[in-house]
């Protein structure tokens, strides 16, 4: 019995997919793979690349943390934020990375906030780059 995967944020439903063979998420203690018949589980996830495998297709998403629940071959992810590779605006993510790196050098700065911003930007860029390599296409909005 394949998995049913639902990924939601406070703003939207990012993905709802049936027939999933495997999902790999960045867990707080390392990468976590979920296969059909997985034991019930509730855990936190950290920012990173999430992969969803369905047959020979693989979908990658940038995720910035949240919670994962596995129950009865249903995986529910409540994410702080999540973006599919094709949704990532590479220019905007690169600008966010540069801005966070510059802000880290300032003395009156909330380092935890800046580190989080930098990590989110780097994850988004990583997902977009992996998609570009795999498909040979550019990521980002049309016309850029």
mmCIF file of C-alpha atoms in Angstrom:
data_model
loop_
_atom_site.group_PDB
_atom_site.id
_atom_site.type_symbol
_atom_site.label_atom_id
_atom_site.label_comp_id
_atom_site.label_asym_id
_atom_site.label_seq_id
_atom_site.Cartn_x
_atom_site.Cartn_y
_atom_site.Cartn_z
ATOM 1 C CA UNK A 1 0.000 0.000 0.000
ATOM 2 C CA UNK A 2 1.662 3.264 -1.103
ATOM 3 C CA UNK A 3 1.796 6.410 1.016
ATOM 4 C CA UNK A 4 -0.496 9.411 0.898
ATOM 5 C CA UNK A 5 1.439 12.631 1.524
ATOM 6 C CA UNK A 6 0.013 16.007 2.528
ATOM 7 C CA UNK A 7 2.269 19.034 3.024
ATOM 8 C CA UNK A 8 0.646 22.178 4.381
ATOM 9 C CA UNK A 9 1.781 25.553 5.681
ATOM 10 C CA UNK A 10 -0.268 28.213 7.453
ATOM 11 C CA UNK A 11 -0.842 29.881 4.058
ATOM 12 C CA UNK A 12 -1.568 27.000 1.710
ATOM 13 C CA UNK A 13 -1.601 23.334 0.798
ATOM 14 C CA UNK A 14 1.782 22.783 -0.877
ATOM 15 C CA UNK A 15 1.313 19.186 -2.001
ATOM 16 C CA UNK A 16 -1.270 16.428 -1.707
ATOM 17 C CA UNK A 17 -0.148 13.216 -3.392
ATOM 18 C CA UNK A 18 -1.288 9.587 -3.355
ATOM 19 C CA UNK A 19 0.710 6.568 -4.500
ATOM 20 C CA UNK A 20 4.022 7.758 -3.019
ATOM 21 C CA UNK A 21 6.705 5.074 -2.628
ATOM 22 C CA UNK A 22 9.064 6.939 -0.294
ATOM 23 C CA UNK A 23 9.569 10.313 1.342
ATOM 24 C CA UNK A 24 12.867 11.562 2.784
ATOM 25 C CA UNK A 25 12.819 14.524 5.158
ATOM 26 C CA UNK A 26 15.517 16.378 7.109
ATOM 27 C CA UNK A 27 14.734 15.216 10.639
ATOM 28 C CA UNK A 28 16.193 16.823 13.740
ATOM 29 C CA UNK A 29 18.483 13.817 14.175
ATOM 30 C CA UNK A 30 19.374 13.343 10.484
ATOM 31 C CA UNK A 31 17.593 12.335 7.304
ATOM 32 C CA UNK A 32 14.467 10.280 7.853
ATOM 33 C CA UNK A 33 13.025 7.986 5.184
ATOM 34 C CA UNK A 34 9.396 6.943 5.377
ATOM 35 C CA UNK A 35 8.222 3.893 3.434
ATOM 36 C CA UNK A 36 4.808 2.202 3.305
ATOM 37 C CA UNK A 37 3.947 0.304 6.510
ATOM 38 C CA UNK A 38 6.088 2.697 8.589
ATOM 39 C CA UNK A 39 5.401 2.678 12.326
ATOM 40 C CA UNK A 40 3.379 5.606 13.665
ATOM 41 C CA UNK A 41 5.641 8.585 14.255
ATOM 42 C CA UNK A 42 5.500 12.237 15.255
ATOM 43 C CA UNK A 43 8.726 14.235 14.996
ATOM 44 C CA UNK A 44 10.147 17.662 14.270
ATOM 45 C CA UNK A 45 11.847 18.399 10.982
ATOM 46 C CA UNK A 46 14.560 20.962 10.355
ATOM 47 C CA UNK A 47 15.288 23.159 7.344
ATOM 48 C CA UNK A 48 16.572 21.215 4.365
ATOM 49 C CA UNK A 49 15.721 19.356 1.178
ATOM 50 C CA UNK A 50 12.732 17.014 1.221
ATOM 51 C CA UNK A 51 12.422 14.334 -1.476
ATOM 52 C CA UNK A 52 9.270 12.516 -2.567
ATOM 53 C CA UNK A 53 9.630 9.419 -4.746
ATOM 54 C CA UNK A 54 6.769 8.053 -6.807
ATOM 55 C CA UNK A 55 7.805 5.367 -9.261
ATOM 56 C CA UNK A 56 10.727 6.803 -11.215
ATOM 57 C CA UNK A 57 9.698 10.412 -10.491
ATOM 58 C CA UNK A 58 11.384 12.390 -7.724
ATOM 59 C CA UNK A 59 10.074 15.716 -6.458
ATOM 60 C CA UNK A 60 12.248 17.959 -4.301
ATOM 61 C CA UNK A 61 11.037 20.686 -2.003
ATOM 62 C CA UNK A 62 12.791 23.245 0.156
ATOM 63 C CA UNK A 63 11.373 23.052 3.666
ATOM 64 C CA UNK A 64 12.192 25.369 6.555
ATOM 65 C CA UNK A 65 11.125 23.164 9.444
ATOM 66 C CA UNK A 66 7.943 21.941 11.046
ATOM 67 C CA UNK A 67 6.416 18.649 12.127
ATOM 68 C CA UNK A 68 5.938 15.264 10.460
ATOM 69 C CA UNK A 69 3.297 12.726 11.407
ATOM 70 C CA UNK A 70 3.083 9.181 10.040
ATOM 71 C CA UNK A 71 -0.074 7.189 10.667
ATOM 72 C CA UNK A 72 -1.705 4.408 8.635
ATOM 73 C CA UNK A 73 0.368 4.997 5.466
ATOM 74 C CA UNK A 74 -0.519 8.706 5.602
ATOM 75 C CA UNK A 75 2.278 11.268 5.997
ATOM 76 C CA UNK A 76 1.238 14.741 7.099
ATOM 77 C CA UNK A 77 3.781 17.538 7.219
ATOM 78 C CA UNK A 78 2.936 20.824 8.914
ATOM 79 C CA UNK A 79 5.696 23.030 7.571
ATOM 80 C CA UNK A 80 6.824 26.502 8.562
ATOM 81 C CA UNK A 81 7.354 27.071 4.826
ATOM 82 C CA UNK A 82 7.795 24.754 1.853
ATOM 83 C CA UNK A 83 8.414 25.364 -1.849
ATOM 84 C CA UNK A 84 8.620 23.065 -4.827
ATOM 85 C CA UNK A 85 11.797 23.450 -6.906
ATOM 86 C CA UNK A 86 9.898 25.034 -9.799
ATOM 87 C CA UNK A 87 8.388 27.671 -7.478
ATOM 88 C CA UNK A 88 11.730 29.019 -6.268
ATOM 89 C CA UNK A 89 12.750 32.426 -7.559
ATOM 90 C CA UNK A 90 16.529 31.898 -7.759
ATOM 91 C CA UNK A 91 17.343 35.605 -8.020
ATOM 92 C CA UNK A 92 15.288 36.387 -4.916
ATOM 93 C CA UNK A 93 16.831 33.483 -2.972
ATOM 94 C CA UNK A 94 20.332 34.594 -3.983
ATOM 95 C CA UNK A 95 19.564 38.147 -2.844
ATOM 96 C CA UNK A 96 18.281 36.825 0.504
ATOM 97 C CA UNK A 97 21.492 34.805 0.913
ATOM 98 C CA UNK A 98 23.672 37.838 0.214
ATOM 99 C CA UNK A 99 21.632 40.024 2.537
ATOM 100 C CA UNK A 100 21.849 37.505 5.397
ATOM 101 C CA UNK A 101 25.604 37.108 4.914
ATOM 102 C CA UNK A 102 26.094 40.887 5.031
ATOM 103 C CA UNK A 103 23.872 41.212 8.074
ATOM 104 C CA UNK A 104 25.902 38.556 9.920
ATOM 105 C CA UNK A 105 28.891 40.911 9.839
ATOM 106 C CA UNK A 106 27.039 43.661 11.735
ATOM 107 C CA UNK A 107 27.470 43.900 15.499
ATOM 108 C CA UNK A 108 23.876 44.739 16.530
ATOM 109 C CA UNK A 109 22.127 41.794 14.938
ATOM 110 C CA UNK A 110 19.992 38.869 16.088
ATOM 111 C CA UNK A 111 22.360 36.093 15.000
ATOM 112 C CA UNK A 112 19.767 33.336 15.367
ATOM 113 C CA UNK A 113 17.349 35.166 13.056
ATOM 114 C CA UNK A 114 20.043 35.917 10.482
ATOM 115 C CA UNK A 115 21.354 32.339 10.607
ATOM 116 C CA UNK A 116 17.817 31.081 9.977
ATOM 117 C CA UNK A 117 17.387 33.446 7.031
ATOM 118 C CA UNK A 118 20.703 32.322 5.579
ATOM 119 C CA UNK A 119 19.844 28.646 6.027
ATOM 120 C CA UNK A 120 16.458 29.097 4.324
ATOM 121 C CA UNK A 121 18.066 30.889 1.371
ATOM 122 C CA UNK A 122 20.742 28.207 0.983
ATOM 123 C CA UNK A 123 18.153 25.390 1.062
ATOM 124 C CA UNK A 124 16.060 27.125 -1.597
ATOM 125 C CA UNK A 125 19.113 27.602 -3.813
ATOM 126 C CA UNK A 126 20.155 23.970 -3.347
ATOM 127 C CA UNK A 127 16.745 22.657 -4.399
ATOM 128 C CA UNK A 128 16.624 24.973 -7.421
ATOM 129 C CA UNK A 129 20.154 23.987 -8.502
ATOM 130 C CA UNK A 130 19.413 20.254 -8.182
ATOM 131 C CA UNK A 131 16.315 20.701 -10.355
ATOM 132 C CA UNK A 132 18.321 22.678 -12.935
ATOM 133 C CA UNK A 133 20.951 19.940 -13.141
ATOM 134 C CA UNK A 134 18.380 17.158 -13.407
ATOM 135 C CA UNK A 135 16.160 18.813 -16.026
ATOM 136 C CA UNK A 136 18.620 21.087 -17.756
ATOM 137 C CA UNK A 137 16.264 24.014 -17.255
ATOM 138 C CA UNK A 138 16.609 27.276 -15.392
ATOM 139 C CA UNK A 139 14.605 27.798 -12.226
ATOM 140 C CA UNK A 140 12.830 31.013 -11.478
ATOM 141 C CA UNK A 141 10.020 33.062 -12.897
ATOM 142 C CA UNK A 142 9.470 33.185 -16.659
ATOM 143 C CA UNK A 143 11.545 35.745 -18.479
ATOM 144 C CA UNK A 144 14.396 35.792 -15.979
#
